[in-house]
Amino acid sequence: MRPFALFRVVPQARVGEIARVRSAVRLVRANEAIRDSVFTLYAGWAFSWTTTPDGRRQILDFHLPGDLVERSEDGAEVSALTDTSFCVLAKDRLCEFMGRDPGLALSYADGLVRDRARLRERLTSLGRRDAMGRVAHLLLELHGRLSRRGGADRTGAPLPLKQAHLADALGLSVEHANRALAALRRDGVASFQKGRLDILDRTAMEDLAGWSTTPAQPVLTRIGA
């Protein structure tokens, strides 16, 4: 996970300093809440979510191994989607470490740029894409993120999601999400069944999603990389 982790730019000689930023290593079982305020995922999936006053859930983002997650104070929660292991970071020590190491601060900023680009596309889906386009775009996004971690092949990937997760991330009812998935399968575009995504026609799927083949990349210069 080093290519995706917060500390990937830190020289080997400074690993001991990193250890002092870590306050604990935890395991959380699937469907349990993660209460720690700042952490990096070692293994497993998690997601951030909030609810409306009438109890409807909105999933804000999915978190994969290597991601830095910082819980905000605006009421959003983080839950384990699968069994997860993660490293808890002490926020005060992390801020102090960033002040001494510009490369770490830039690495943190890189992550914020990527997160903002991803959430911008999610907002576009919510506002402008139809149900099939929303589902196709999210599945392509997750496939791409897994591919960069070595967790997917060119034609698919295991995704530990249920239709309800897709629906809650995309502002759809479960019924609409199911119909969109059925249409993608019927048209020979993609199949998502039993936790496995199979991309059957990549070009058609990208067309439906309005997918860019050259997504925006962070332009920050990594110091010490």
Tab-separated table of C-alpha atoms in Angstrom:
chain	number	residue	atom	x	y	z
A	1	MET	CA	0.000	0.000	0.000
A	2	ARG	CA	3.021	2.328	0.164
A	3	PRO	CA	2.305	3.922	-3.263
A	4	PHE	CA	-1.074	5.071	-1.885
A	5	ALA	CA	-0.322	5.679	1.775
A	6	LEU	CA	0.214	9.050	3.403
A	7	PHE	CA	3.822	8.285	4.309
A	8	ARG	CA	5.029	7.103	0.900
A	9	VAL	CA	7.387	10.093	0.492
A	10	VAL	CA	9.161	9.663	3.821
A	11	PRO	CA	12.732	8.319	3.573
A	12	GLN	CA	13.458	4.975	5.193
A	13	ALA	CA	15.668	6.675	7.775
A	14	ARG	CA	12.634	8.473	9.179
A	15	VAL	CA	10.427	5.424	9.663
A	16	GLY	CA	11.048	5.637	13.396
A	17	GLU	CA	9.471	9.076	13.469
A	18	ILE	CA	6.417	7.747	11.678
A	19	ALA	CA	5.991	5.127	14.381
A	20	ARG	CA	5.591	7.907	16.933
A	21	VAL	CA	2.710	9.377	14.916
A	22	ARG	CA	0.845	6.090	15.138
A	23	SER	CA	-1.172	5.656	18.300
A	24	ALA	CA	-2.741	2.230	17.679
A	25	VAL	CA	-3.510	-0.497	15.177
A	26	ARG	CA	-7.083	-1.728	15.188
A	27	LEU	CA	-9.306	-4.374	13.666
A	28	VAL	CA	-12.972	-3.538	13.102
A	29	ARG	CA	-15.493	-6.109	11.982
A	30	ALA	CA	-17.823	-5.591	9.032
A	31	ASN	CA	-20.763	-3.267	9.719
A	32	GLU	CA	-19.183	-1.813	12.862
A	33	ALA	CA	-18.549	1.904	13.310
A	34	ILE	CA	-15.009	3.290	13.197
A	35	ARG	CA	-14.684	5.911	15.909
A	36	ASP	CA	-11.059	6.991	15.490
A	37	SER	CA	-10.679	10.467	14.011
A	38	VAL	CA	-7.643	9.971	11.710
A	39	PHE	CA	-6.452	6.666	10.274
A	40	THR	CA	-5.070	4.873	7.242
A	41	LEU	CA	-6.541	1.605	6.029
A	42	TYR	CA	-4.238	-1.399	5.869
A	43	ALA	CA	-6.816	-3.871	4.595
A	44	GLY	CA	-10.535	-4.016	3.914
A	45	TRP	CA	-13.139	-1.461	2.830
A	46	ALA	CA	-14.907	1.300	4.759
A	47	PHE	CA	-17.322	4.083	3.854
A	48	SER	CA	-18.298	7.528	5.093
A	49	TRP	CA	-21.974	8.325	5.405
A	50	THR	CA	-24.543	10.675	6.842
A	51	THR	CA	-28.308	10.622	7.232
A	52	THR	CA	-31.143	13.008	6.503
A	53	PRO	CA	-33.563	14.020	9.283
A	54	ASP	CA	-36.012	11.345	8.085
A	55	GLY	CA	-33.380	8.623	8.386
A	56	ARG	CA	-32.260	8.145	4.780
A	57	ARG	CA	-28.574	7.303	4.373
A	58	GLN	CA	-26.229	9.071	1.955
A	59	ILE	CA	-22.871	7.396	1.364
A	60	LEU	CA	-20.261	10.103	0.825
A	61	ASP	CA	-17.269	7.991	-0.183
A	62	PHE	CA	-15.802	4.503	-0.160
A	63	HIS	CA	-12.372	3.996	1.432
A	64	LEU	CA	-9.885	1.428	0.120
A	65	PRO	CA	-6.552	0.121	1.453
A	66	GLY	CA	-3.940	2.871	1.520
A	67	ASP	CA	-6.487	5.666	1.933
A	68	LEU	CA	-6.100	8.261	4.647
A	69	VAL	CA	-9.439	8.903	6.339
A	70	GLU	CA	-10.081	11.917	8.529
A	71	ARG	CA	-13.450	11.994	10.214
A	72	SER	CA	-14.978	15.442	10.141
A	73	GLU	CA	-16.966	17.076	12.904
A	74	ASP	CA	-20.012	17.726	10.720
A	75	GLY	CA	-21.925	14.609	11.726
A	76	ALA	CA	-20.595	12.198	9.079
A	77	GLU	CA	-19.888	8.658	10.274
A	78	VAL	CA	-17.426	6.004	9.085
A	79	SER	CA	-18.313	2.308	9.056
A	80	ALA	CA	-16.438	-0.834	8.086
A	81	LEU	CA	-17.878	-2.365	4.934
A	82	THR	CA	-15.778	-5.504	5.409
A	83	ASP	CA	-13.473	-6.590	8.202
A	84	THR	CA	-10.805	-3.890	8.253
A	85	SER	CA	-7.421	-3.311	9.841
A	86	PHE	CA	-6.121	0.215	10.125
A	87	CYS	CA	-3.512	2.416	11.714
A	88	VAL	CA	-4.758	5.150	14.053
A	89	LEU	CA	-2.873	8.446	13.838
A	90	ALA	CA	-2.552	11.026	16.578
A	91	LYS	CA	-3.715	14.269	14.967
A	92	ASP	CA	-1.502	16.580	17.032
A	93	ARG	CA	1.614	14.503	16.326
A	94	LEU	CA	0.692	14.227	12.645
A	95	CYS	CA	0.379	18.017	12.341
A	96	GLU	CA	3.709	18.456	14.083
A	97	PHE	CA	5.326	15.934	11.745
A	98	MET	CA	3.935	17.732	8.690
A	99	GLY	CA	5.424	20.980	9.957
A	100	ARG	CA	8.871	19.376	9.966
A	101	ASP	CA	8.504	17.476	6.701
A	102	PRO	CA	7.168	19.415	3.663
A	103	GLY	CA	7.078	16.201	1.638
A	104	LEU	CA	4.518	14.718	4.005
A	105	ALA	CA	2.389	17.860	3.825
A	106	LEU	CA	2.480	17.692	0.013
A	107	SER	CA	1.540	14.012	0.127
A	108	TYR	CA	-1.457	14.926	2.270
A	109	ALA	CA	-2.400	17.685	-0.189
A	110	ASP	CA	-2.088	15.194	-3.072
A	111	GLY	CA	-4.671	13.031	-1.400
A	112	LEU	CA	-7.030	15.959	-0.941
A	113	VAL	CA	-6.736	16.812	-4.661
A	114	ARG	CA	-7.615	13.240	-5.641
A	115	ASP	CA	-10.519	13.127	-3.213
A	116	ARG	CA	-11.889	16.429	-4.509
A	117	ALA	CA	-11.681	15.257	-8.135
A	118	ARG	CA	-13.488	12.029	-7.254
A	119	LEU	CA	-16.221	13.792	-5.298
A	120	ARG	CA	-16.652	16.350	-8.095
A	121	GLU	CA	-17.495	13.495	-10.450
A	122	ARG	CA	-19.870	12.032	-7.872
A	123	LEU	CA	-21.654	15.384	-7.627
A	124	THR	CA	-21.913	15.513	-11.417
A	125	SER	CA	-23.494	12.065	-11.344
A	126	LEU	CA	-26.044	13.132	-8.760
A	127	GLY	CA	-26.975	16.242	-10.699
A	128	ARG	CA	-26.722	15.300	-14.361
A	129	ARG	CA	-26.355	11.576	-15.067
A	130	ASP	CA	-29.264	9.174	-15.367
A	131	ALA	CA	-29.418	6.024	-13.243
A	132	MET	CA	-27.439	3.861	-15.682
A	133	GLY	CA	-24.812	6.561	-16.095
A	134	ARG	CA	-24.459	6.994	-12.333
A	135	VAL	CA	-24.039	3.273	-11.709
A	136	ALA	CA	-21.645	2.834	-14.625
A	137	HIS	CA	-19.475	5.752	-13.502
A	138	LEU	CA	-19.210	4.570	-9.890
A	139	LEU	CA	-18.349	1.024	-10.966
A	140	LEU	CA	-15.643	2.337	-13.313
A	141	GLU	CA	-14.271	4.556	-10.558
A	142	LEU	CA	-14.011	1.676	-8.095
A	143	HIS	CA	-12.525	-0.615	-10.736
A	144	GLY	CA	-9.876	1.989	-11.523
A	145	ARG	CA	-8.970	2.518	-7.879
A	146	LEU	CA	-8.668	-1.217	-7.325
A	147	SER	CA	-6.615	-1.655	-10.507
A	148	ARG	CA	-4.030	0.825	-9.267
A	149	ARG	CA	-3.737	-1.256	-6.107
A	150	GLY	CA	-3.352	-4.532	-7.974
A	151	GLY	CA	-6.788	-5.721	-6.854
A	152	ALA	CA	-8.456	-5.944	-10.274
A	153	ASP	CA	-7.823	-7.246	-13.775
A	154	ARG	CA	-8.694	-5.525	-17.052
A	155	THR	CA	-12.174	-7.019	-17.203
A	156	GLY	CA	-13.388	-6.838	-13.631
A	157	ALA	CA	-12.842	-6.965	-9.900
A	158	PRO	CA	-14.370	-8.219	-6.667
A	159	LEU	CA	-16.498	-5.473	-5.079
A	160	PRO	CA	-17.836	-6.156	-1.567
A	161	LEU	CA	-20.905	-3.991	-2.170
A	162	LYS	CA	-24.621	-4.592	-2.065
A	163	GLN	CA	-27.143	-2.841	-4.280
A	164	ALA	CA	-28.122	-0.732	-1.267
A	165	HIS	CA	-24.580	0.694	-1.068
A	166	LEU	CA	-24.692	1.714	-4.722
A	167	ALA	CA	-28.148	3.233	-4.261
A	168	ASP	CA	-27.143	5.209	-1.174
A	169	ALA	CA	-23.987	6.522	-2.845
A	170	LEU	CA	-25.847	7.637	-5.970
A	171	GLY	CA	-29.078	9.112	-4.645
A	172	LEU	CA	-31.167	6.256	-6.037
A	173	SER	CA	-33.700	3.897	-4.552
A	174	VAL	CA	-32.605	0.265	-4.348
A	175	GLU	CA	-35.208	-0.530	-7.004
A	176	HIS	CA	-33.754	2.044	-9.419
A	177	ALA	CA	-30.224	0.801	-8.767
A	178	ASN	CA	-31.330	-2.781	-9.416
A	179	ARG	CA	-33.034	-1.783	-12.658
A	180	ALA	CA	-29.916	0.082	-13.802
A	181	LEU	CA	-27.741	-2.958	-13.053
A	182	ALA	CA	-30.187	-5.229	-14.864
A	183	ALA	CA	-30.133	-2.920	-17.907
A	184	LEU	CA	-26.316	-2.885	-17.962
A	185	ARG	CA	-26.317	-6.685	-17.865
A	186	ARG	CA	-29.099	-7.027	-20.460
A	187	ASP	CA	-27.290	-4.709	-22.880
A	188	GLY	CA	-24.019	-6.592	-22.526
A	189	VAL	CA	-22.228	-3.647	-20.918
A	190	ALA	CA	-21.396	-4.889	-17.435
A	191	SER	CA	-22.484	-7.427	-14.864
A	192	PHE	CA	-22.398	-6.960	-11.104
A	193	GLN	CA	-23.507	-10.086	-9.281
A	194	LYS	CA	-22.501	-11.810	-6.062
A	195	GLY	CA	-19.836	-9.262	-5.266
A	196	ARG	CA	-18.100	-9.453	-8.642
A	197	LEU	CA	-17.955	-6.758	-11.324
A	198	ASP	CA	-17.411	-7.962	-14.890
A	199	ILE	CA	-16.905	-5.291	-17.547
A	200	LEU	CA	-18.287	-6.763	-20.756
A	201	ASP	CA	-18.000	-3.740	-23.076
A	202	ARG	CA	-15.640	-1.101	-21.731
A	203	THR	CA	-16.267	1.403	-24.525
A	204	ALA	CA	-20.037	1.260	-24.103
A	205	MET	CA	-19.703	1.556	-20.341
A	206	GLU	CA	-17.468	4.630	-20.617
A	207	ASP	CA	-19.911	6.206	-23.072
A	208	LEU	CA	-22.816	5.668	-20.680
A	209	ALA	CA	-20.832	7.092	-17.784
A	210	GLY	CA	-19.362	10.048	-19.654
A	211	TRP	CA	-16.035	8.675	-18.465
A	212	SER	CA	-12.788	10.518	-19.118
A	213	THR	CA	-9.876	8.256	-20.065
A	214	THR	CA	-7.443	10.852	-18.716
A	215	PRO	CA	-8.733	11.740	-15.237
A	216	ALA	CA	-7.213	14.734	-13.521
A	217	GLN	CA	-4.006	13.935	-11.643
A	218	PRO	CA	-2.434	15.896	-8.807
A	219	VAL	CA	0.188	18.318	-10.064
A	220	LEU	CA	2.022	18.777	-6.787
A	221	THR	CA	5.722	18.001	-6.707
A	222	ARG	CA	6.631	15.303	-4.196
A	223	ILE	CA	9.650	16.138	-2.111
A	224	GLY	CA	11.783	13.161	-1.216
A	225	ALA	CA	9.891	10.779	-3.497
